[in-house]
Amino acid sequence: MKDAGGYRLKFILAGIVFAILWASASAATKIALIAAQPFVIAVTRFFIASLIMLLISHVILKERLPRQMEWKQLMIYGTFNISIYLGLYVIAMMNVSAGLGTLSVGTNPVIISIITAIWLKQKIKKNTIVSLLLCTAGILIAAWPLLKSSYATPLGLILLLTSMLAYSAGAVYFSNNKWNGLHILVINGWQTLIGGILLLPLLFIFYDANKNVYDVNSIGGMLWLAIPVSIGAVQLWLYLLKDDPVKASFWLFLCPIFGFAIAAIMLKEPISIHTFIGVALVILGLYIVQKKE
């Protein structure tokens, strides 16, 4: 019983730390944007994270390199999961609040359920439709006062939605392809590096030295995104998934709560009754999509 209790405590602590780290990404991005351009932040984050992961996987763990078709799969996955998703996300964060960014991230399980149903030509379940409507309503309600106070713009919301669609498509692509036992750290490292490389042309096109100051805001934000978020949070997520995918997904419920709390503390972003109603609707929607019909 003691061992079971210890494991359960470890699982709970892992879930809480994951939710906090995952939710912190929006605030860290906003802080980094104070002193750096979006593509400078994104590319730097991806290169730091990927080099650390590849060093650990290939040099320390002696894991094999990807082979043949695996490189093609990594390029497609990296395009969706890194280049499009996080490339658009970092631009969107220039036009929406950090709290709203975290709230939208929490809706990914719903979008993934819908894309999976379409991909596999399955009928979309009623609870998925209800969940999508609740999550959409929640985001719009939470965004309403932010739109009026310039904490969010229509363009920012569109970019945010598009980035979530790209992330969800990437997740479905990943789960529907065979990886032949390729270590998850190898997959994460190479797809992150490939995604960062694909963003290099945009970095060079839009780079303006006058808009980048390498101070505590930009460097601190990029390092936080690279190590605790891109490496730490992802590895904790994989640990949670290994135990029980359904139980693991419930930890996403905490992300909107932690996200708005972190944004309020770190960035002094406003919290109103609209925030609480919006978060409640999103959490309800996420709960419903997990229930079996």
PDB file of C-alpha atoms in Angstrom:
ATOM      1  CA  MET A   1       0.000   0.000   0.000  1.00  0.00           C
ATOM      2  CA  LYS A   2       2.862   2.295   0.827  1.00  0.00           C
ATOM      3  CA  ASP A   3       4.399   1.848  -2.634  1.00  0.00           C
ATOM      4  CA  ALA A   4       1.022   2.429  -4.316  1.00  0.00           C
ATOM      5  CA  GLY A   5       0.489   5.562  -2.245  1.00  0.00           C
ATOM      6  CA  GLY A   6       3.953   6.844  -3.108  1.00  0.00           C
ATOM      7  CA  TYR A   7       3.383   6.253  -6.812  1.00  0.00           C
ATOM      8  CA  ARG A   8       0.038   8.029  -6.673  1.00  0.00           C
ATOM      9  CA  LEU A   9       1.629  11.016  -4.931  1.00  0.00           C
ATOM     10  CA  LYS A  10       4.370  11.095  -7.574  1.00  0.00           C
ATOM     11  CA  PHE A  11       1.724  11.004 -10.326  1.00  0.00           C
ATOM     12  CA  ILE A  12      -0.240  13.866  -8.730  1.00  0.00           C
ATOM     13  CA  LEU A  13       2.892  15.998  -8.260  1.00  0.00           C
ATOM     14  CA  ALA A  14       3.925  15.337 -11.874  1.00  0.00           C
ATOM     15  CA  GLY A  15       0.468  16.393 -13.071  1.00  0.00           C
ATOM     16  CA  ILE A  16       0.457  19.621 -11.072  1.00  0.00           C
ATOM     17  CA  VAL A  17       3.993  20.589 -12.140  1.00  0.00           C
ATOM     18  CA  PHE A  18       3.118  19.789 -15.777  1.00  0.00           C
ATOM     19  CA  ALA A  19       0.012  21.997 -15.669  1.00  0.00           C
ATOM     20  CA  ILE A  20       1.955  24.894 -14.144  1.00  0.00           C
ATOM     21  CA  LEU A  21       4.835  24.646 -16.652  1.00  0.00           C
ATOM     22  CA  TRP A  22       2.514  24.224 -19.645  1.00  0.00           C
ATOM     23  CA  ALA A  23       0.382  27.163 -18.510  1.00  0.00           C
ATOM     24  CA  SER A  24       3.461  29.357 -18.000  1.00  0.00           C
ATOM     25  CA  ALA A  25       4.366  29.294 -21.707  1.00  0.00           C
ATOM     26  CA  SER A  26       1.986  32.129 -22.638  1.00  0.00           C
ATOM     27  CA  ALA A  27       3.274  34.475 -19.929  1.00  0.00           C
ATOM     28  CA  ALA A  28       6.903  33.601 -20.760  1.00  0.00           C
ATOM     29  CA  THR A  29       6.235  34.396 -24.426  1.00  0.00           C
ATOM     30  CA  LYS A  30       4.672  37.757 -23.546  1.00  0.00           C
ATOM     31  CA  ILE A  31       7.667  38.622 -21.338  1.00  0.00           C
ATOM     32  CA  ALA A  32      10.153  37.666 -24.064  1.00  0.00           C
ATOM     33  CA  LEU A  33       8.187  39.761 -26.593  1.00  0.00           C
ATOM     34  CA  ILE A  34       8.907  42.867 -24.507  1.00  0.00           C
ATOM     35  CA  ALA A  35      12.473  42.861 -25.800  1.00  0.00           C
ATOM     36  CA  ALA A  36      12.596  40.557 -28.848  1.00  0.00           C
ATOM     37  CA  GLN A  37      10.825  39.811 -32.120  1.00  0.00           C
ATOM     38  CA  PRO A  38       8.582  36.736 -32.316  1.00  0.00           C
ATOM     39  CA  PHE A  39      10.706  34.702 -34.730  1.00  0.00           C
ATOM     40  CA  VAL A  40      13.885  35.475 -32.776  1.00  0.00           C
ATOM     41  CA  ILE A  41      12.183  34.046 -29.689  1.00  0.00           C
ATOM     42  CA  ALA A  42      10.781  31.018 -31.515  1.00  0.00           C
ATOM     43  CA  VAL A  43      13.936  29.990 -33.397  1.00  0.00           C
ATOM     44  CA  THR A  44      16.210  30.518 -30.378  1.00  0.00           C
ATOM     45  CA  ARG A  45      13.853  28.475 -28.190  1.00  0.00           C
ATOM     46  CA  PHE A  46      13.675  25.608 -30.670  1.00  0.00           C
ATOM     47  CA  PHE A  47      17.430  25.439 -31.263  1.00  0.00           C
ATOM     48  CA  ILE A  48      18.276  25.433 -27.555  1.00  0.00           C
ATOM     49  CA  ALA A  49      15.626  22.799 -26.735  1.00  0.00           C
ATOM     50  CA  SER A  50      16.422  20.544 -29.710  1.00  0.00           C
ATOM     51  CA  LEU A  51      20.196  20.586 -29.163  1.00  0.00           C
ATOM     52  CA  ILE A  52      19.759  19.634 -25.502  1.00  0.00           C
ATOM     53  CA  MET A  53      17.338  16.812 -26.362  1.00  0.00           C
ATOM     54  CA  LEU A  54      19.516  15.464 -29.185  1.00  0.00           C
ATOM     55  CA  LEU A  55      22.631  15.615 -26.998  1.00  0.00           C
ATOM     56  CA  ILE A  56      20.886  13.606 -24.290  1.00  0.00           C
ATOM     57  CA  SER A  57      19.277  11.102 -26.675  1.00  0.00           C
ATOM     58  CA  HIS A  58      22.227  10.395 -28.993  1.00  0.00           C
ATOM     59  CA  VAL A  59      25.337  11.112 -26.888  1.00  0.00           C
ATOM     60  CA  ILE A  60      24.215  10.107 -23.395  1.00  0.00           C
ATOM     61  CA  LEU A  61      21.445   7.545 -24.064  1.00  0.00           C
ATOM     62  CA  LYS A  62      23.059   6.270 -27.319  1.00  0.00           C
ATOM     63  CA  GLU A  63      19.698   6.122 -29.095  1.00  0.00           C
ATOM     64  CA  ARG A  64      19.668   5.451 -32.847  1.00  0.00           C
ATOM     65  CA  LEU A  65      19.193   8.100 -35.541  1.00  0.00           C
ATOM     66  CA  PRO A  66      15.971   8.249 -37.563  1.00  0.00           C
ATOM     67  CA  ARG A  67      15.944   6.129 -40.743  1.00  0.00           C
ATOM     68  CA  GLN A  68      14.508   6.507 -44.260  1.00  0.00           C
ATOM     69  CA  MET A  69      10.765   7.353 -44.109  1.00  0.00           C
ATOM     70  CA  GLU A  70      11.122   8.473 -40.492  1.00  0.00           C
ATOM     71  CA  TRP A  71      12.881  11.624 -41.720  1.00  0.00           C
ATOM     72  CA  LYS A  72       9.887  12.474 -43.921  1.00  0.00           C
ATOM     73  CA  GLN A  73       7.523  11.884 -40.998  1.00  0.00           C
ATOM     74  CA  LEU A  74       9.658  14.083 -38.742  1.00  0.00           C
ATOM     75  CA  MET A  75       9.628  16.874 -41.334  1.00  0.00           C
ATOM     76  CA  ILE A  76       5.830  16.760 -41.680  1.00  0.00           C
ATOM     77  CA  TYR A  77       5.330  16.530 -37.914  1.00  0.00           C
ATOM     78  CA  GLY A  78       7.822  19.332 -37.261  1.00  0.00           C
ATOM     79  CA  THR A  79       6.115  21.540 -39.844  1.00  0.00           C
ATOM     80  CA  PHE A  80       2.728  21.227 -38.154  1.00  0.00           C
ATOM     81  CA  ASN A  81       3.828  20.964 -34.521  1.00  0.00           C
ATOM     82  CA  ILE A  82       6.628  23.545 -34.520  1.00  0.00           C
ATOM     83  CA  SER A  83       6.800  25.749 -37.625  1.00  0.00           C
ATOM     84  CA  ILE A  84       3.072  26.432 -38.119  1.00  0.00           C
ATOM     85  CA  TYR A  85       1.723  25.917 -34.596  1.00  0.00           C
ATOM     86  CA  LEU A  86       4.342  27.709 -32.521  1.00  0.00           C
ATOM     87  CA  GLY A  87       5.308  30.084 -35.329  1.00  0.00           C
ATOM     88  CA  LEU A  88       1.739  31.421 -35.465  1.00  0.00           C
ATOM     89  CA  TYR A  89       1.316  31.127 -31.699  1.00  0.00           C
ATOM     90  CA  VAL A  90       4.222  33.447 -30.885  1.00  0.00           C
ATOM     91  CA  ILE A  91       2.822  36.048 -33.342  1.00  0.00           C
ATOM     92  CA  ALA A  92      -0.679  35.634 -31.902  1.00  0.00           C
ATOM     93  CA  MET A  93       0.683  36.345 -28.425  1.00  0.00           C
ATOM     94  CA  MET A  94       1.546  39.858 -29.640  1.00  0.00           C
ATOM     95  CA  ASN A  95      -2.205  40.386 -30.104  1.00  0.00           C
ATOM     96  CA  VAL A  96      -3.884  38.468 -27.271  1.00  0.00           C
ATOM     97  CA  SER A  97      -3.472  38.194 -23.509  1.00  0.00           C
ATOM     98  CA  ALA A  98      -1.360  35.438 -21.966  1.00  0.00           C
ATOM     99  CA  GLY A  99      -4.396  34.095 -20.103  1.00  0.00           C
ATOM    100  CA  LEU A 100      -6.410  33.802 -23.309  1.00  0.00           C
ATOM    101  CA  GLY A 101      -3.486  32.030 -24.968  1.00  0.00           C
ATOM    102  CA  THR A 102      -3.451  29.385 -22.243  1.00  0.00           C
ATOM    103  CA  LEU A 103      -7.232  29.027 -22.376  1.00  0.00           C
ATOM    104  CA  SER A 104      -7.106  28.259 -26.094  1.00  0.00           C
ATOM    105  CA  VAL A 105      -4.318  25.694 -25.606  1.00  0.00           C
ATOM    106  CA  GLY A 106      -6.590  23.838 -23.210  1.00  0.00           C
ATOM    107  CA  THR A 107      -9.131  23.237 -25.975  1.00  0.00           C
ATOM    108  CA  ASN A 108      -6.725  21.109 -28.043  1.00  0.00           C
ATOM    109  CA  PRO A 109      -8.172  17.753 -26.851  1.00  0.00           C
ATOM    110  CA  VAL A 110     -11.551  18.738 -28.307  1.00  0.00           C
ATOM    111  CA  ILE A 111     -10.083  19.763 -31.672  1.00  0.00           C
ATOM    112  CA  ILE A 112      -7.971  16.601 -31.753  1.00  0.00           C
ATOM    113  CA  SER A 113     -11.097  14.484 -31.171  1.00  0.00           C
ATOM    114  CA  ILE A 114     -12.836  16.116 -34.140  1.00  0.00           C
ATOM    115  CA  ILE A 115      -9.840  15.868 -36.490  1.00  0.00           C
ATOM    116  CA  THR A 116      -9.331  12.229 -35.484  1.00  0.00           C
ATOM    117  CA  ALA A 117     -12.972  11.429 -36.264  1.00  0.00           C
ATOM    118  CA  ILE A 118     -12.666  13.102 -39.693  1.00  0.00           C
ATOM    119  CA  TRP A 119      -9.287  11.442 -40.382  1.00  0.00           C
ATOM    120  CA  LEU A 120     -10.606   7.964 -39.525  1.00  0.00           C
ATOM    121  CA  LYS A 121     -13.972   8.690 -41.185  1.00  0.00           C
ATOM    122  CA  GLN A 122     -15.847   8.158 -37.939  1.00  0.00           C
ATOM    123  CA  LYS A 123     -19.046   9.810 -36.823  1.00  0.00           C
ATOM    124  CA  ILE A 124     -18.401  12.800 -34.569  1.00  0.00           C
ATOM    125  CA  LYS A 125     -19.889  12.042 -31.150  1.00  0.00           C
ATOM    126  CA  LYS A 126     -22.524  14.265 -29.601  1.00  0.00           C
ATOM    127  CA  ASN A 127     -20.409  14.974 -26.533  1.00  0.00           C
ATOM    128  CA  THR A 128     -17.574  16.178 -28.803  1.00  0.00           C
ATOM    129  CA  ILE A 129     -19.890  18.647 -30.538  1.00  0.00           C
ATOM    130  CA  VAL A 130     -21.288  19.895 -27.218  1.00  0.00           C
ATOM    131  CA  SER A 131     -17.748  20.185 -25.862  1.00  0.00           C
ATOM    132  CA  LEU A 132     -16.594  22.190 -28.894  1.00  0.00           C
ATOM    133  CA  LEU A 133     -19.522  24.597 -28.529  1.00  0.00           C
ATOM    134  CA  LEU A 134     -18.870  25.074 -24.805  1.00  0.00           C
ATOM    135  CA  CYS A 135     -15.127  25.635 -25.321  1.00  0.00           C
ATOM    136  CA  THR A 136     -15.740  28.088 -28.164  1.00  0.00           C
ATOM    137  CA  ALA A 137     -18.295  29.978 -26.085  1.00  0.00           C
ATOM    138  CA  GLY A 138     -15.886  30.027 -23.149  1.00  0.00           C
ATOM    139  CA  ILE A 139     -13.052  31.527 -25.205  1.00  0.00           C
ATOM    140  CA  LEU A 140     -15.336  34.158 -26.751  1.00  0.00           C
ATOM    141  CA  ILE A 141     -16.778  35.147 -23.349  1.00  0.00           C
ATOM    142  CA  ALA A 142     -13.305  35.371 -21.783  1.00  0.00           C
ATOM    143  CA  ALA A 143     -12.059  37.348 -24.806  1.00  0.00           C
ATOM    144  CA  TRP A 144     -14.939  39.850 -24.926  1.00  0.00           C
ATOM    145  CA  PRO A 145     -13.690  42.357 -22.304  1.00  0.00           C
ATOM    146  CA  LEU A 146     -10.109  41.824 -23.526  1.00  0.00           C
ATOM    147  CA  LEU A 147     -11.125  42.852 -27.053  1.00  0.00           C
ATOM    148  CA  LYS A 148     -12.654  46.063 -25.706  1.00  0.00           C
ATOM    149  CA  SER A 149      -9.564  46.866 -23.601  1.00  0.00           C
ATOM    150  CA  SER A 150      -7.040  46.041 -26.370  1.00  0.00           C
ATOM    151  CA  TYR A 151      -5.724  42.942 -24.552  1.00  0.00           C
ATOM    152  CA  ALA A 152      -6.850  40.967 -27.608  1.00  0.00           C
ATOM    153  CA  THR A 153      -7.567  41.631 -31.293  1.00  0.00           C
ATOM    154  CA  PRO A 154      -9.612  39.726 -33.900  1.00  0.00           C
ATOM    155  CA  LEU A 155      -6.377  38.996 -35.826  1.00  0.00           C
ATOM    156  CA  GLY A 156      -4.809  37.575 -32.665  1.00  0.00           C
ATOM    157  CA  LEU A 157      -7.784  35.268 -32.084  1.00  0.00           C
ATOM    158  CA  ILE A 158      -7.701  34.049 -35.715  1.00  0.00           C
ATOM    159  CA  LEU A 159      -3.968  33.320 -35.524  1.00  0.00           C
ATOM    160  CA  LEU A 160      -4.491  31.577 -32.191  1.00  0.00           C
ATOM    161  CA  LEU A 161      -7.249  29.354 -33.613  1.00  0.00           C
ATOM    162  CA  THR A 162      -5.177  28.534 -36.702  1.00  0.00           C
ATOM    163  CA  SER A 163      -2.202  27.588 -34.553  1.00  0.00           C
ATOM    164  CA  MET A 164      -4.397  25.272 -32.443  1.00  0.00           C
ATOM    165  CA  LEU A 165      -5.687  23.585 -35.613  1.00  0.00           C
ATOM    166  CA  ALA A 166      -2.098  23.029 -36.776  1.00  0.00           C
ATOM    167  CA  TYR A 167      -1.088  21.573 -33.400  1.00  0.00           C
ATOM    168  CA  SER A 168      -4.083  19.241 -33.358  1.00  0.00           C
ATOM    169  CA  ALA A 169      -3.440  18.104 -36.941  1.00  0.00           C
ATOM    170  CA  GLY A 170       0.168  17.400 -35.988  1.00  0.00           C
ATOM    171  CA  ALA A 171      -0.916  15.365 -32.961  1.00  0.00           C
ATOM    172  CA  VAL A 172      -3.273  13.258 -35.093  1.00  0.00           C
ATOM    173  CA  TYR A 173      -0.552  12.768 -37.732  1.00  0.00           C
ATOM    174  CA  PHE A 174       1.902  11.669 -35.029  1.00  0.00           C
ATOM    175  CA  SER A 175      -0.480   9.130 -33.498  1.00  0.00           C
ATOM    176  CA  ASN A 176      -1.449   7.653 -36.882  1.00  0.00           C
ATOM    177  CA  ASN A 177       2.089   6.915 -38.071  1.00  0.00           C
ATOM    178  CA  LYS A 178       4.467   4.116 -37.149  1.00  0.00           C
ATOM    179  CA  TRP A 179       7.724   5.238 -35.549  1.00  0.00           C
ATOM    180  CA  ASN A 180       9.356   1.791 -35.309  1.00  0.00           C
ATOM    181  CA  GLY A 181      10.407   2.132 -31.689  1.00  0.00           C
ATOM    182  CA  LEU A 182      12.187   5.459 -32.257  1.00  0.00           C
ATOM    183  CA  HIS A 183      12.789   7.009 -28.818  1.00  0.00           C
ATOM    184  CA  ILE A 184      10.355   9.810 -27.969  1.00  0.00           C
ATOM    185  CA  LEU A 185      13.234  12.141 -27.041  1.00  0.00           C
ATOM    186  CA  VAL A 186      14.763  11.555 -30.494  1.00  0.00           C
ATOM    187  CA  ILE A 187      11.424  12.324 -32.171  1.00  0.00           C
ATOM    188  CA  ASN A 188      10.902  15.455 -30.067  1.00  0.00           C
ATOM    189  CA  GLY A 189      14.472  16.645 -30.587  1.00  0.00           C
ATOM    190  CA  TRP A 190      14.564  16.243 -34.368  1.00  0.00           C
ATOM    191  CA  GLN A 191      11.054  17.553 -35.038  1.00  0.00           C
ATOM    192  CA  THR A 192      11.866  20.617 -32.918  1.00  0.00           C
ATOM    193  CA  LEU A 193      15.135  21.209 -34.789  1.00  0.00           C
ATOM    194  CA  ILE A 194      13.502  20.729 -38.218  1.00  0.00           C
ATOM    195  CA  GLY A 195      10.640  23.049 -37.271  1.00  0.00           C
ATOM    196  CA  GLY A 196      13.108  25.702 -36.146  1.00  0.00           C
ATOM    197  CA  ILE A 197      15.159  25.412 -39.345  1.00  0.00           C
ATOM    198  CA  LEU A 198      12.011  25.902 -41.457  1.00  0.00           C
ATOM    199  CA  LEU A 199      11.369  29.185 -39.619  1.00  0.00           C
ATOM    200  CA  LEU A 200      14.870  30.557 -40.360  1.00  0.00           C
ATOM    201  CA  PRO A 201      13.859  32.268 -43.667  1.00  0.00           C
ATOM    202  CA  LEU A 202      11.114  34.216 -41.834  1.00  0.00           C
ATOM    203  CA  LEU A 203      13.594  35.152 -39.113  1.00  0.00           C
ATOM    204  CA  PHE A 204      16.020  36.609 -41.669  1.00  0.00           C
ATOM    205  CA  ILE A 205      13.261  38.391 -43.653  1.00  0.00           C
ATOM    206  CA  PHE A 206      11.698  40.147 -40.653  1.00  0.00           C
ATOM    207  CA  TYR A 207      14.781  40.561 -38.461  1.00  0.00           C
ATOM    208  CA  ASP A 208      15.349  44.102 -37.196  1.00  0.00           C
ATOM    209  CA  ALA A 209      18.305  44.547 -34.869  1.00  0.00           C
ATOM    210  CA  ASN A 210      16.710  47.657 -33.332  1.00  0.00           C
ATOM    211  CA  LYS A 211      13.742  45.586 -32.099  1.00  0.00           C
ATOM    212  CA  ASN A 212      15.835  43.034 -30.222  1.00  0.00           C
ATOM    213  CA  VAL A 213      17.435  43.724 -26.864  1.00  0.00           C
ATOM    214  CA  TYR A 214      19.091  40.746 -25.208  1.00  0.00           C
ATOM    215  CA  ASP A 215      18.205  41.452 -21.619  1.00  0.00           C
ATOM    216  CA  VAL A 216      16.639  39.559 -18.725  1.00  0.00           C
ATOM    217  CA  ASN A 217      13.206  39.654 -20.422  1.00  0.00           C
ATOM    218  CA  SER A 218      14.196  38.180 -23.790  1.00  0.00           C
ATOM    219  CA  ILE A 219      16.899  35.770 -22.592  1.00  0.00           C
ATOM    220  CA  GLY A 220      14.962  34.706 -19.515  1.00  0.00           C
ATOM    221  CA  GLY A 221      11.769  34.174 -21.512  1.00  0.00           C
ATOM    222  CA  MET A 222      13.518  32.164 -24.242  1.00  0.00           C
ATOM    223  CA  LEU A 223      15.393  29.958 -21.768  1.00  0.00           C
ATOM    224  CA  TRP A 224      12.191  29.287 -19.827  1.00  0.00           C
ATOM    225  CA  LEU A 225      10.352  28.331 -23.024  1.00  0.00           C
ATOM    226  CA  ALA A 226      13.229  26.122 -24.186  1.00  0.00           C
ATOM    227  CA  ILE A 227      14.003  24.171 -21.020  1.00  0.00           C
ATOM    228  CA  PRO A 228      11.099  24.025 -18.502  1.00  0.00           C
ATOM    229  CA  VAL A 229       8.390  24.143 -21.214  1.00  0.00           C
ATOM    230  CA  SER A 230       9.723  22.466 -24.391  1.00  0.00           C
ATOM    231  CA  ILE A 231      11.690  19.830 -22.479  1.00  0.00           C
ATOM    232  CA  GLY A 232      10.357  19.634 -18.907  1.00  0.00           C
ATOM    233  CA  ALA A 233       6.623  19.922 -19.548  1.00  0.00           C
ATOM    234  CA  VAL A 234       6.723  17.609 -22.577  1.00  0.00           C
ATOM    235  CA  GLN A 235       8.616  14.887 -20.687  1.00  0.00           C
ATOM    236  CA  LEU A 236       6.188  15.134 -17.745  1.00  0.00           C
ATOM    237  CA  TRP A 237       3.296  14.855 -20.204  1.00  0.00           C
ATOM    238  CA  LEU A 238       4.802  11.683 -21.666  1.00  0.00           C
ATOM    239  CA  TYR A 239       5.215  10.282 -18.142  1.00  0.00           C
ATOM    240  CA  LEU A 240       1.541  10.983 -17.396  1.00  0.00           C
ATOM    241  CA  LEU A 241       0.439   9.459 -20.714  1.00  0.00           C
ATOM    242  CA  LYS A 242       2.361   6.273 -19.946  1.00  0.00           C
ATOM    243  CA  ASP A 243       0.210   5.669 -16.857  1.00  0.00           C
ATOM    244  CA  ASP A 244      -3.237   6.430 -18.329  1.00  0.00           C
ATOM    245  CA  PRO A 245      -3.979   8.692 -21.349  1.00  0.00           C
ATOM    246  CA  VAL A 246      -7.508   9.489 -20.129  1.00  0.00           C
ATOM    247  CA  LYS A 247      -6.357  10.437 -16.632  1.00  0.00           C
ATOM    248  CA  ALA A 248      -3.441  12.389 -18.093  1.00  0.00           C
ATOM    249  CA  SER A 249      -5.731  14.560 -20.231  1.00  0.00           C
ATOM    250  CA  PHE A 250      -7.566  15.725 -17.105  1.00  0.00           C
ATOM    251  CA  TRP A 251      -4.471  17.666 -16.047  1.00  0.00           C
ATOM    252  CA  LEU A 252      -5.145  19.976 -19.003  1.00  0.00           C
ATOM    253  CA  PHE A 253      -8.165  21.197 -17.028  1.00  0.00           C
ATOM    254  CA  LEU A 254      -5.786  22.996 -14.657  1.00  0.00           C
ATOM    255  CA  CYS A 255      -3.909  24.834 -17.420  1.00  0.00           C
ATOM    256  CA  PRO A 256      -6.493  27.623 -17.969  1.00  0.00           C
ATOM    257  CA  ILE A 257      -6.708  28.211 -14.208  1.00  0.00           C
ATOM    258  CA  PHE A 258      -2.933  28.383 -13.749  1.00  0.00           C
ATOM    259  CA  GLY A 259      -2.601  30.366 -16.994  1.00  0.00           C
ATOM    260  CA  PHE A 260      -4.870  33.222 -15.899  1.00  0.00           C
ATOM    261  CA  ALA A 261      -3.340  33.203 -12.402  1.00  0.00           C
ATOM    262  CA  ILE A 262       0.224  33.436 -13.770  1.00  0.00           C
ATOM    263  CA  ALA A 263      -0.802  36.173 -16.236  1.00  0.00           C
ATOM    264  CA  ALA A 264      -2.484  38.179 -13.466  1.00  0.00           C
ATOM    265  CA  ILE A 265       0.537  37.901 -11.144  1.00  0.00           C
ATOM    266  CA  MET A 266       3.368  38.269 -13.664  1.00  0.00           C
ATOM    267  CA  LEU A 267       1.782  40.578 -16.248  1.00  0.00           C
ATOM    268  CA  LYS A 268      -0.981  42.298 -14.238  1.00  0.00           C
ATOM    269  CA  GLU A 269      -3.554  41.183 -16.805  1.00  0.00           C
ATOM    270  CA  PRO A 270      -7.171  41.853 -15.790  1.00  0.00           C
ATOM    271  CA  ILE A 271      -9.430  39.130 -14.435  1.00  0.00           C
ATOM    272  CA  SER A 272     -13.182  39.692 -14.555  1.00  0.00           C
ATOM    273  CA  ILE A 273     -16.420  37.755 -14.214  1.00  0.00           C
ATOM    274  CA  HIS A 274     -16.073  37.026 -17.942  1.00  0.00           C
ATOM    275  CA  THR A 275     -12.771  35.268 -17.180  1.00  0.00           C
ATOM    276  CA  PHE A 276     -14.330  32.988 -14.566  1.00  0.00           C
ATOM    277  CA  ILE A 277     -17.338  32.169 -16.772  1.00  0.00           C
ATOM    278  CA  GLY A 278     -15.093  31.506 -19.779  1.00  0.00           C
ATOM    279  CA  VAL A 279     -12.721  29.249 -17.834  1.00  0.00           C
ATOM    280  CA  ALA A 280     -15.670  27.370 -16.287  1.00  0.00           C
ATOM    281  CA  LEU A 281     -17.210  26.712 -19.728  1.00  0.00           C
ATOM    282  CA  VAL A 282     -13.895  25.498 -21.184  1.00  0.00           C
ATOM    283  CA  ILE A 283     -13.274  23.173 -18.220  1.00  0.00           C
ATOM    284  CA  LEU A 284     -16.845  21.848 -18.509  1.00  0.00           C
ATOM    285  CA  GLY A 285     -16.324  21.286 -22.229  1.00  0.00           C
ATOM    286  CA  LEU A 286     -13.053  19.431 -21.610  1.00  0.00           C
ATOM    287  CA  TYR A 287     -14.721  17.278 -18.969  1.00  0.00           C
ATOM    288  CA  ILE A 288     -17.628  16.361 -21.251  1.00  0.00           C
ATOM    289  CA  VAL A 289     -15.348  15.284 -24.122  1.00  0.00           C
ATOM    290  CA  GLN A 290     -13.676  12.762 -21.787  1.00  0.00           C
ATOM    291  CA  LYS A 291     -16.964  11.106 -20.807  1.00  0.00           C
ATOM    292  CA  LYS A 292     -18.139   8.020 -22.688  1.00  0.00           C
ATOM    293  CA  GLU A 293     -21.519   8.249 -24.369  1.00  0.00           C
TER     294      GLU A 293
END
